[in-house]
Coordinates of C-alpha atoms in Angstrom, one line a residue:
M416 CA 25.6 -0.2 5.8
V417 CA 24.4 -3.5 7.3
K418 CA 20.8 -2.5 6.8
N419 CA 21.4 -1.6 3.2
I420 CA 23.1 -4.9 2.4
N421 CA 20.3 -6.8 4.1
L422 CA 17.7 -4.8 2.1
L423 CA 19.4 -5.6 -1.2
L424 CA 19.8 -9.3 -0.3
N425 CA 16.2 -9.4 0.7
F426 CA 15.1 -7.9 -2.6
W427 CA 17.0 -10.6 -4.5
E428 CA 15.8 -13.5 -2.4
K429 CA 12.1 -12.6 -2.6
K430 CA 12.3 -12.0 -6.4
L431 CA 13.7 -15.6 -6.7
N432 CA 11.0 -16.9 -4.3
R433 CA 13.6 -18.6 -2.1
P434 CA 12.0 -20.7 0.7
A435 CA 15.1 -20.4 3.0
V436 CA 16.7 -17.0 3.2
L437 CA 19.9 -15.4 4.4
S438 CA 18.4 -11.9 4.7
K439 CA 16.6 -10.8 7.8
P440 CA 13.1 -9.2 8.2
W441 CA 13.3 -5.5 7.8
K442 CA 9.6 -4.6 8.4
I443 CA 8.4 -5.4 11.9
F444 CA 5.0 -5.1 13.5
I445 CA 5.3 -4.9 17.3
E446 CA 2.0 -5.3 19.1
V447 CA 2.8 -3.3 22.2
S448 CA -0.9 -3.5 23.2
L449 CA -3.7 -5.8 22.3
S450 CA -6.0 -4.1 24.9
C451 CA -8.1 -1.1 23.9
N452 CA -9.9 1.7 25.8
L453 CA -12.6 1.9 23.1
R454 CA -15.3 -0.4 21.7
C455 CA -15.5 0.8 18.0
I456 CA -18.3 -0.9 16.1
T457 CA -15.9 -1.7 13.2
C458 CA -13.6 -3.6 15.5
A459 CA -13.6 -7.1 17.1
H460 CA -13.2 -5.4 20.5
S461 CA -16.9 -4.4 20.3
K462 CA -17.9 -8.1 20.1
S463 CA -15.7 -9.8 22.7
T464 CA -13.4 -9.2 25.6
F465 CA -9.7 -9.8 24.9
G466 CA -6.4 -7.9 25.4
G467 CA -2.9 -7.9 26.8
I468 CA 0.1 -5.6 27.2
M469 CA 3.6 -6.4 25.9
K470 CA 5.9 -6.9 28.9
D471 CA 9.4 -5.4 28.9
E472 CA 10.9 -8.9 29.0
T473 CA 9.2 -9.8 25.7
F474 CA 10.4 -6.6 24.1
E475 CA 14.0 -7.5 25.1
H476 CA 13.7 -10.6 22.9
I477 CA 12.9 -8.4 19.9
K478 CA 16.0 -6.3 20.1
P479 CA 18.3 -8.7 18.2
V480 CA 16.3 -8.3 15.0
L481 CA 16.5 -4.5 15.1
A482 CA 19.9 -4.6 13.5
S483 CA 18.3 -5.3 10.1
A484 CA 15.0 -3.4 10.7
R485 CA 14.1 -0.4 8.5
V486 CA 10.5 0.0 9.5
I487 CA 8.7 -0.6 12.8
H488 CA 5.0 -0.4 13.1
E489 CA 4.1 -0.2 16.8
V490 CA 0.6 -1.3 16.1
G491 CA -1.7 -4.1 16.8
Y492 CA -5.4 -4.7 17.7
G493 CA -5.2 -2.3 20.6
E494 CA -4.2 1.2 21.7
P495 CA -0.4 1.5 22.0
L496 CA -0.5 4.3 24.6
L497 CA -2.1 1.9 27.1
N498 CA 1.4 0.4 27.4
K499 CA 2.9 2.3 30.4
T500 CA 6.5 1.8 29.0
F501 CA 5.6 2.9 25.5
V502 CA 7.8 6.0 25.6
E503 CA 10.8 3.9 26.8
K504 CA 10.3 1.4 24.0
L505 CA 10.1 4.2 21.5
R506 CA 13.3 5.8 22.8
Y507 CA 15.1 2.6 22.3
L508 CA 13.8 2.0 18.8
K509 CA 14.7 5.6 17.6
Q510 CA 18.3 5.0 18.7
S511 CA 18.6 2.3 16.0
D512 CA 17.9 4.5 12.9
I513 CA 14.5 3.0 12.2
F514 CA 11.3 4.5 10.8
V515 CA 8.7 4.1 13.5
D516 CA 5.0 4.8 13.3
I517 CA 2.0 4.1 15.5
Y518 CA -1.8 4.1 15.2
S519 CA -3.8 5.7 18.0
N520 CA -7.4 6.6 18.9
G521 CA -6.0 9.8 20.4
M522 CA -7.9 9.6 23.7
L523 CA -4.8 9.0 25.9
L524 CA -2.5 11.5 24.1
N525 CA -1.8 14.1 26.9
K526 CA 0.6 17.0 26.5
E527 CA 3.4 15.2 28.3
T528 CA 3.3 12.2 26.0
A529 CA 2.9 14.5 23.0
G530 CA 6.1 16.2 24.0
H531 CA 7.9 12.9 24.2
L532 CA 6.7 11.9 20.7
V533 CA 8.1 15.1 19.3
D534 CA 11.4 15.0 21.3
L535 CA 12.0 11.4 20.3
Q536 CA 11.2 12.1 16.7
L537 CA 8.5 9.5 16.2
D538 CA 8.2 9.5 12.4
Q539 CA 4.5 9.2 12.0
I540 CA 1.3 8.8 14.0
T541 CA -2.1 7.9 12.4
F542 CA -5.2 8.8 14.3
S543 CA -8.4 6.8 13.8
I544 CA -11.3 9.2 13.1
D545 CA -14.5 8.0 11.5
G546 CA -16.8 11.0 11.4
G547 CA -17.0 14.7 10.8
T548 CA -19.4 15.4 13.6
K549 CA -19.5 14.6 17.3
E550 CA -22.6 12.5 17.0
T551 CA -21.4 10.2 14.2
F552 CA -17.8 9.9 15.6
E553 CA -18.9 8.9 19.1
A554 CA -21.6 6.5 17.7
V555 CA -18.9 4.6 15.7
R556 CA -16.1 4.9 18.2
S557 CA -17.9 3.9 21.4
G558 CA -16.2 5.4 24.5
A559 CA -14.4 8.2 22.7
N560 CA -14.9 11.9 23.1
Y561 CA -14.8 13.8 19.8
S562 CA -13.8 17.2 21.3
K563 CA -11.1 15.6 23.5
V564 CA -9.5 13.8 20.5
L565 CA -9.4 16.9 18.4
E566 CA -7.9 18.9 21.3
N567 CA -5.2 16.3 21.8
I568 CA -4.2 16.3 18.2
D569 CA -4.2 20.1 18.1
A570 CA -1.9 20.1 21.2
L571 CA 0.5 17.7 19.5
H572 CA 0.5 20.0 16.4
R573 CA 1.2 23.1 18.6
I574 CA 4.1 21.4 20.3
K575 CA 5.6 20.4 17.0
T576 CA 5.3 24.0 15.8
Q577 CA 6.8 25.4 19.0
K578 CA 9.8 23.0 18.8
K579 CA 10.1 23.6 15.0
S580 CA 9.9 19.9 14.4
K581 CA 8.6 18.2 11.2
R582 CA 8.0 15.0 13.1
P583 CA 5.8 13.2 13.8
F584 CA 3.9 13.4 10.5
L585 CA 0.2 13.6 11.4
R586 CA -2.3 11.6 9.4
V587 CA -5.8 10.1 9.8
N588 CA -7.4 6.8 8.9
Y589 CA -11.1 7.3 8.1
V590 CA -13.1 4.1 7.7
G591 CA -15.7 4.8 5.1
M592 CA -19.3 3.7 5.9
R593 CA -22.8 4.6 4.8
R594 CA -23.3 6.5 8.0
N595 CA -20.2 8.7 7.8
I596 CA -19.2 9.1 4.1
K597 CA -21.2 12.3 3.6
E598 CA -19.2 13.9 6.5
L599 CA -15.8 13.3 4.8
P600 CA -15.6 16.8 3.4
M601 CA -16.4 18.3 6.8
A602 CA -13.8 16.1 8.5
I603 CA -11.1 17.2 5.9
R604 CA -11.8 20.8 6.7
T605 CA -11.7 20.3 10.4
L606 CA -8.6 18.1 10.5
S607 CA -6.5 20.3 8.2
K608 CA -6.8 23.1 10.7
I609 CA -5.2 21.0 13.5
G610 CA -2.1 19.8 11.6
I611 CA -3.3 16.7 9.8
K612 CA -1.5 16.5 6.5
E613 CA -2.9 13.2 5.1
L614 CA -6.2 11.3 5.3
V615 CA -6.6 7.7 4.2
L616 CA -10.1 6.7 3.3
S617 CA -10.3 2.9 4.1
D618 CA -13.0 0.5 3.0
M619 CA -14.6 -1.3 5.9
S620 CA -14.4 -5.1 6.4
P621 CA -17.3 -5.6 8.8
P622 CA -16.5 -7.7 11.9
D623 CA -20.0 -9.2 11.8
P624 CA -23.0 -9.5 9.4
D625 CA -24.9 -6.7 11.2
L626 CA -22.6 -4.1 9.7
A627 CA -22.7 -5.4 6.1
Q628 CA -25.2 -2.8 5.1
E629 CA -22.8 -0.1 6.0
C630 CA -20.2 -1.1 3.3
L631 CA -19.7 1.5 0.6
Y632 CA -19.5 -1.2 -2.1
Y633 CA -23.3 -1.0 -2.0
Y634 CA -23.5 2.8 -2.1
K635 CA -20.9 3.6 -4.8
D636 CA -22.9 6.3 -6.5
V637 CA -23.2 8.3 -3.3
A638 CA -19.6 7.5 -2.2
D639 CA -18.1 8.5 -5.6
Q640 CA -19.9 11.8 -5.5
V641 CA -18.6 12.6 -2.0
I642 CA -15.1 11.4 -2.8
E643 CA -14.9 13.7 -5.9
R644 CA -16.0 16.7 -3.8
S645 CA -13.6 15.7 -1.0
K646 CA -10.7 15.6 -3.4
K647 CA -11.3 19.2 -4.3
I648 CA -11.6 20.3 -0.7
A649 CA -8.5 18.4 0.3
A650 CA -6.5 20.2 -2.5
Q651 CA -7.8 23.5 -1.2
C652 CA -6.8 22.6 2.4
R653 CA -3.4 21.2 1.2
L654 CA -4.2 17.8 2.7
N655 CA -3.2 14.7 0.9
L656 CA -6.3 12.5 0.4
I657 CA -5.7 8.8 -0.4
V658 CA -8.7 6.9 -1.7
P659 CA -8.4 3.1 -2.3
S660 CA -9.1 2.0 -5.9
A661 CA -10.8 -1.0 -4.3
F662 CA -14.0 1.0 -4.3
N663 CA -14.0 1.0 -8.1
D664 CA -12.1 -2.3 -8.8
P665 CA -14.5 -4.8 -10.3
E666 CA -12.5 -7.9 -9.3
I667 CA -12.3 -6.8 -5.6
V668 CA -16.0 -5.9 -5.5
Q669 CA -17.0 -9.2 -7.2
T670 CA -14.8 -11.1 -4.8
Y671 CA -16.3 -9.3 -1.9
Y672 CA -19.8 -10.3 -3.1
N673 CA -18.6 -13.9 -3.5
M674 CA -17.1 -14.1 -0.1
S675 CA -20.1 -12.5 1.6
G676 CA -22.6 -14.8 0.0
S677 CA -24.6 -12.1 -1.7
C678 CA -25.2 -11.0 -5.3
P679 CA -24.2 -7.6 -6.7
G680 CA -26.9 -5.0 -6.3
S681 CA -28.5 -2.6 -3.9
M682 CA -29.0 -3.4 -0.3
D683 CA -32.5 -1.9 -0.8
Q684 CA -33.4 -5.1 -2.6
N685 CA -33.4 -6.8 0.8
E686 CA -31.1 -9.6 -0.4
E687 CA -29.7 -12.0 2.2
F688 CA -26.2 -10.5 2.5
F689 CA -24.8 -13.3 4.7
P690 CA -26.4 -16.8 4.6
N691 CA -25.3 -17.2 8.2
S692 CA -22.6 -15.9 10.5
I693 CA -20.7 -19.2 10.5
E694 CA -20.1 -18.9 6.7
Y695 CA -19.2 -15.3 7.2
S696 CA -16.6 -16.1 9.9
D697 CA -15.2 -19.0 7.9
Q698 CA -14.9 -17.0 4.6
T699 CA -14.0 -13.5 5.5
N700 CA -12.5 -13.3 9.0
Q701 CA -8.8 -13.5 8.5
L702 CA -8.3 -13.7 12.2
A703 CA -10.2 -16.9 12.7
N704 CA -9.3 -20.5 12.4
I705 CA -6.2 -20.1 10.2
Q706 CA -4.7 -23.6 9.5
P707 CA -2.5 -25.1 6.9
A708 CA -4.5 -26.4 3.9
D709 CA -5.5 -30.0 3.4
Q710 CA -3.8 -30.8 0.2
S711 CA -6.3 -33.4 -0.7
D712 CA -9.0 -30.9 -1.8
D713 CA -7.9 -29.2 -5.0
N714 CA -10.9 -26.9 -5.2
E715 CA -10.7 -25.8 -1.6
N716 CA -7.0 -25.1 -1.9
D717 CA -7.1 -23.0 -5.0
C718 CA -6.4 -19.3 -4.7
K719 CA -9.9 -17.7 -4.8
Y720 CA -8.9 -14.6 -6.8
A721 CA -8.3 -15.9 -10.3
D722 CA -4.6 -15.3 -11.2
S723 CA -4.0 -12.7 -8.4
Y724 CA -1.0 -14.7 -7.2
K725 CA 0.6 -14.0 -10.6
K726 CA -0.4 -10.4 -11.0
Y727 CA -0.1 -9.4 -7.4
P728 CA 2.6 -11.5 -5.7
C729 CA 2.9 -11.3 -1.9
Y730 CA 6.3 -10.5 -0.5
E731 CA 5.4 -10.4 3.2
P732 CA 6.9 -13.8 4.1
W733 CA 10.4 -12.5 3.0
Q734 CA 10.4 -9.1 4.6
T735 CA 7.9 -8.9 7.5
I736 CA 7.3 -10.3 10.9
Y737 CA 4.4 -9.5 13.2
I738 CA 5.2 -10.0 16.9
T739 CA 2.2 -10.2 19.2
Y740 CA 2.1 -8.8 22.8
D741 CA 2.9 -12.3 24.2
G742 CA 5.8 -13.0 21.7
N743 CA 4.1 -15.1 19.0
V744 CA 5.4 -14.5 15.5
R745 CA 3.1 -14.2 12.5
P746 CA 4.1 -13.6 8.9
C747 CA 1.8 -10.6 8.5
C748 CA -1.2 -8.7 10.0
A749 CA -3.7 -10.9 8.2
M750 CA -2.8 -14.2 9.8
S751 CA -3.4 -15.4 13.3
E752 CA -1.5 -18.6 13.3
S753 CA 1.8 -18.5 15.3
F754 CA 4.9 -19.6 13.5
G755 CA 6.8 -19.6 16.8
N756 CA 7.3 -17.7 20.0
I757 CA 10.3 -15.4 20.7
M758 CA 10.2 -16.4 24.4
Q759 CA 10.9 -20.0 23.4
S760 CA 13.0 -19.7 20.2
S761 CA 15.2 -17.0 18.6
I762 CA 13.7 -14.9 15.8
E763 CA 16.5 -16.2 13.6
D764 CA 15.4 -19.8 14.1
I765 CA 11.7 -19.0 13.6
W766 CA 12.5 -17.0 10.4
N767 CA 13.6 -20.1 8.5
N768 CA 11.6 -22.8 10.3
K769 CA 9.4 -25.4 8.5
K770 CA 6.3 -23.2 8.4
Y771 CA 8.0 -20.2 7.1
R772 CA 9.7 -22.2 4.3
L773 CA 6.4 -23.8 3.4
L774 CA 4.7 -20.4 3.3
R775 CA 7.4 -18.9 1.0
K776 CA 7.3 -21.9 -1.3
T777 CA 3.5 -21.8 -1.8
V778 CA 2.2 -18.2 -1.2
N779 CA 2.7 -17.1 -4.8
S780 CA 1.2 -20.3 -6.3
K781 CA -2.2 -21.5 -7.2
K782 CA -2.4 -23.6 -4.1
P783 CA -1.2 -21.6 -1.1
A784 CA -0.5 -23.9 1.9
F785 CA -2.3 -21.6 4.4
K786 CA -6.0 -20.7 4.2
A787 CA -5.5 -17.0 5.0
C788 CA -3.4 -16.6 1.8
R789 CA -6.1 -18.2 -0.4
H790 CA -8.7 -15.7 0.9
C791 CA -6.5 -12.7 1.1
L792 CA -7.5 -9.4 -0.6
L793 CA -4.5 -7.5 0.8
R794 CA -2.1 -8.5 -1.9
R795 CA -4.3 -6.8 -4.5
R796 CA -5.1 -3.8 -2.3
V797 CA -1.4 -3.2 -1.5
Q798 CA -0.5 -3.2 -5.2
I799 CA -3.3 -0.9 -6.1
S800 CA -2.4 1.4 -3.2
F801 CA 1.2 1.6 -4.5
Q802 CA 0.0 2.6 -8.0
D803 CA -2.1 5.3 -6.4
G804 CA 0.9 6.4 -4.4
I805 CA 2.8 7.0 -7.7
I806 CA 0.0 9.2 -9.0
M807 CA -0.2 11.1 -5.7
G808 CA 3.6 11.5 -5.8
C809 CA 3.4 13.3 -9.1
K810 CA 0.7 15.6 -7.8
S811 CA 2.8 16.2 -4.6
I812 CA 5.8 17.3 -6.6
I813 CA 3.7 20.0 -8.2
N814 CA 2.0 21.1 -4.9
N815 CA 4.7 20.6 -2.3
G816 CA 8.1 20.4 -4.0
I817 CA 10.5 17.6 -4.6
I818 CA 12.2 17.4 -1.2
H819 CA 8.9 16.9 0.7
T820 CA 7.8 14.4 -2.0
A821 CA 11.0 12.4 -1.7
Q822 CA 10.6 12.1 2.0
R823 CA 7.1 10.8 1.6
A824 CA 8.1 8.5 -1.3
L825 CA 10.6 6.8 1.1
K826 CA 7.8 6.1 3.5
Y827 CA 5.7 4.5 0.7
F828 CA 8.6 2.5 -0.5
S829 CA 9.2 1.2 3.1
E830 CA 5.5 0.4 3.4
Y831 CA 5.0 -1.7 0.3
F832 CA 8.3 -3.3 -0.6

């Protein structure tokens, strides 16, 4: 009852754009690990050394906010299974009637851990798989073993079957690139045989200019053909394939070109994609140098995406907190600036502090106070993804029945609102 009342109050407060709120955050990102055992080329871990594991003491300070939590994403910029007390943390979270999901590269998922995930009824696990062959997969995901990852996923699926459990829901995130897009149909066939029920094709945001030529925005003709074929294969395999409309959204593509410093066209024209890495880092890396805006420069402070703040309002500051492994609190996964630390202040105090009130007051205006909001593509992508979810929901009712669809719809509702 408490969670439902909080959710209704939250809905009302975010619709009114209230800077100070009575409701509590109900969607929480918990970065149980910033460390990773892989060095994927699409990730910042491939370019620098950083990491950290959330201590049990830090996790204890998160517990007070769980009374209002509906969704917990135990994710971050690392591998959650590197946290040696991950299972104990999951056990505590699942006692609080919370939807919990994780992202994993699958390398550390042994049978013992898989058994715990099923017994504790983890709601969902998303595996990162970026190729349909051993060669491509291991080239992209440096340090991973293709066969081992597939075997680990299959073992989890078999344990689910043996225990007659529907949880965790198994899905895959596939980062689409020039080098792997043609292997998508092959990946769908392979993954559907080991229990994967959903595959999300994601567009790549390159961590450095060297990977710019891999972006599918420049290979739309090939990508579109492969995607259409993949949709048919996915339907045959009874696998839900989610493709971002961003690939075909002219505003997002144009914005991408503007941010990257290049002009629309083929990479074969040998255009200078990024004028220099400094401009790239400043304009596109949401994890770098996020500071409140200097209100003296009107042009610099303007939202870069036309009227996106009107058409695609952001609700994250009202409903979400992202807690890093060392206790820093961020408003969402696209900002690196800390709004406080739970080891020094309570989450309740941080939730309505000066920074949070300023963010809520300006995020849906022409002049957001924080730079990350002015350059953010996520608000548009999330809205588009929700629209895609409605369409996929109608198809799911036809293919899978209304009960299964209702369960998945609840997940999408939790994800986007």
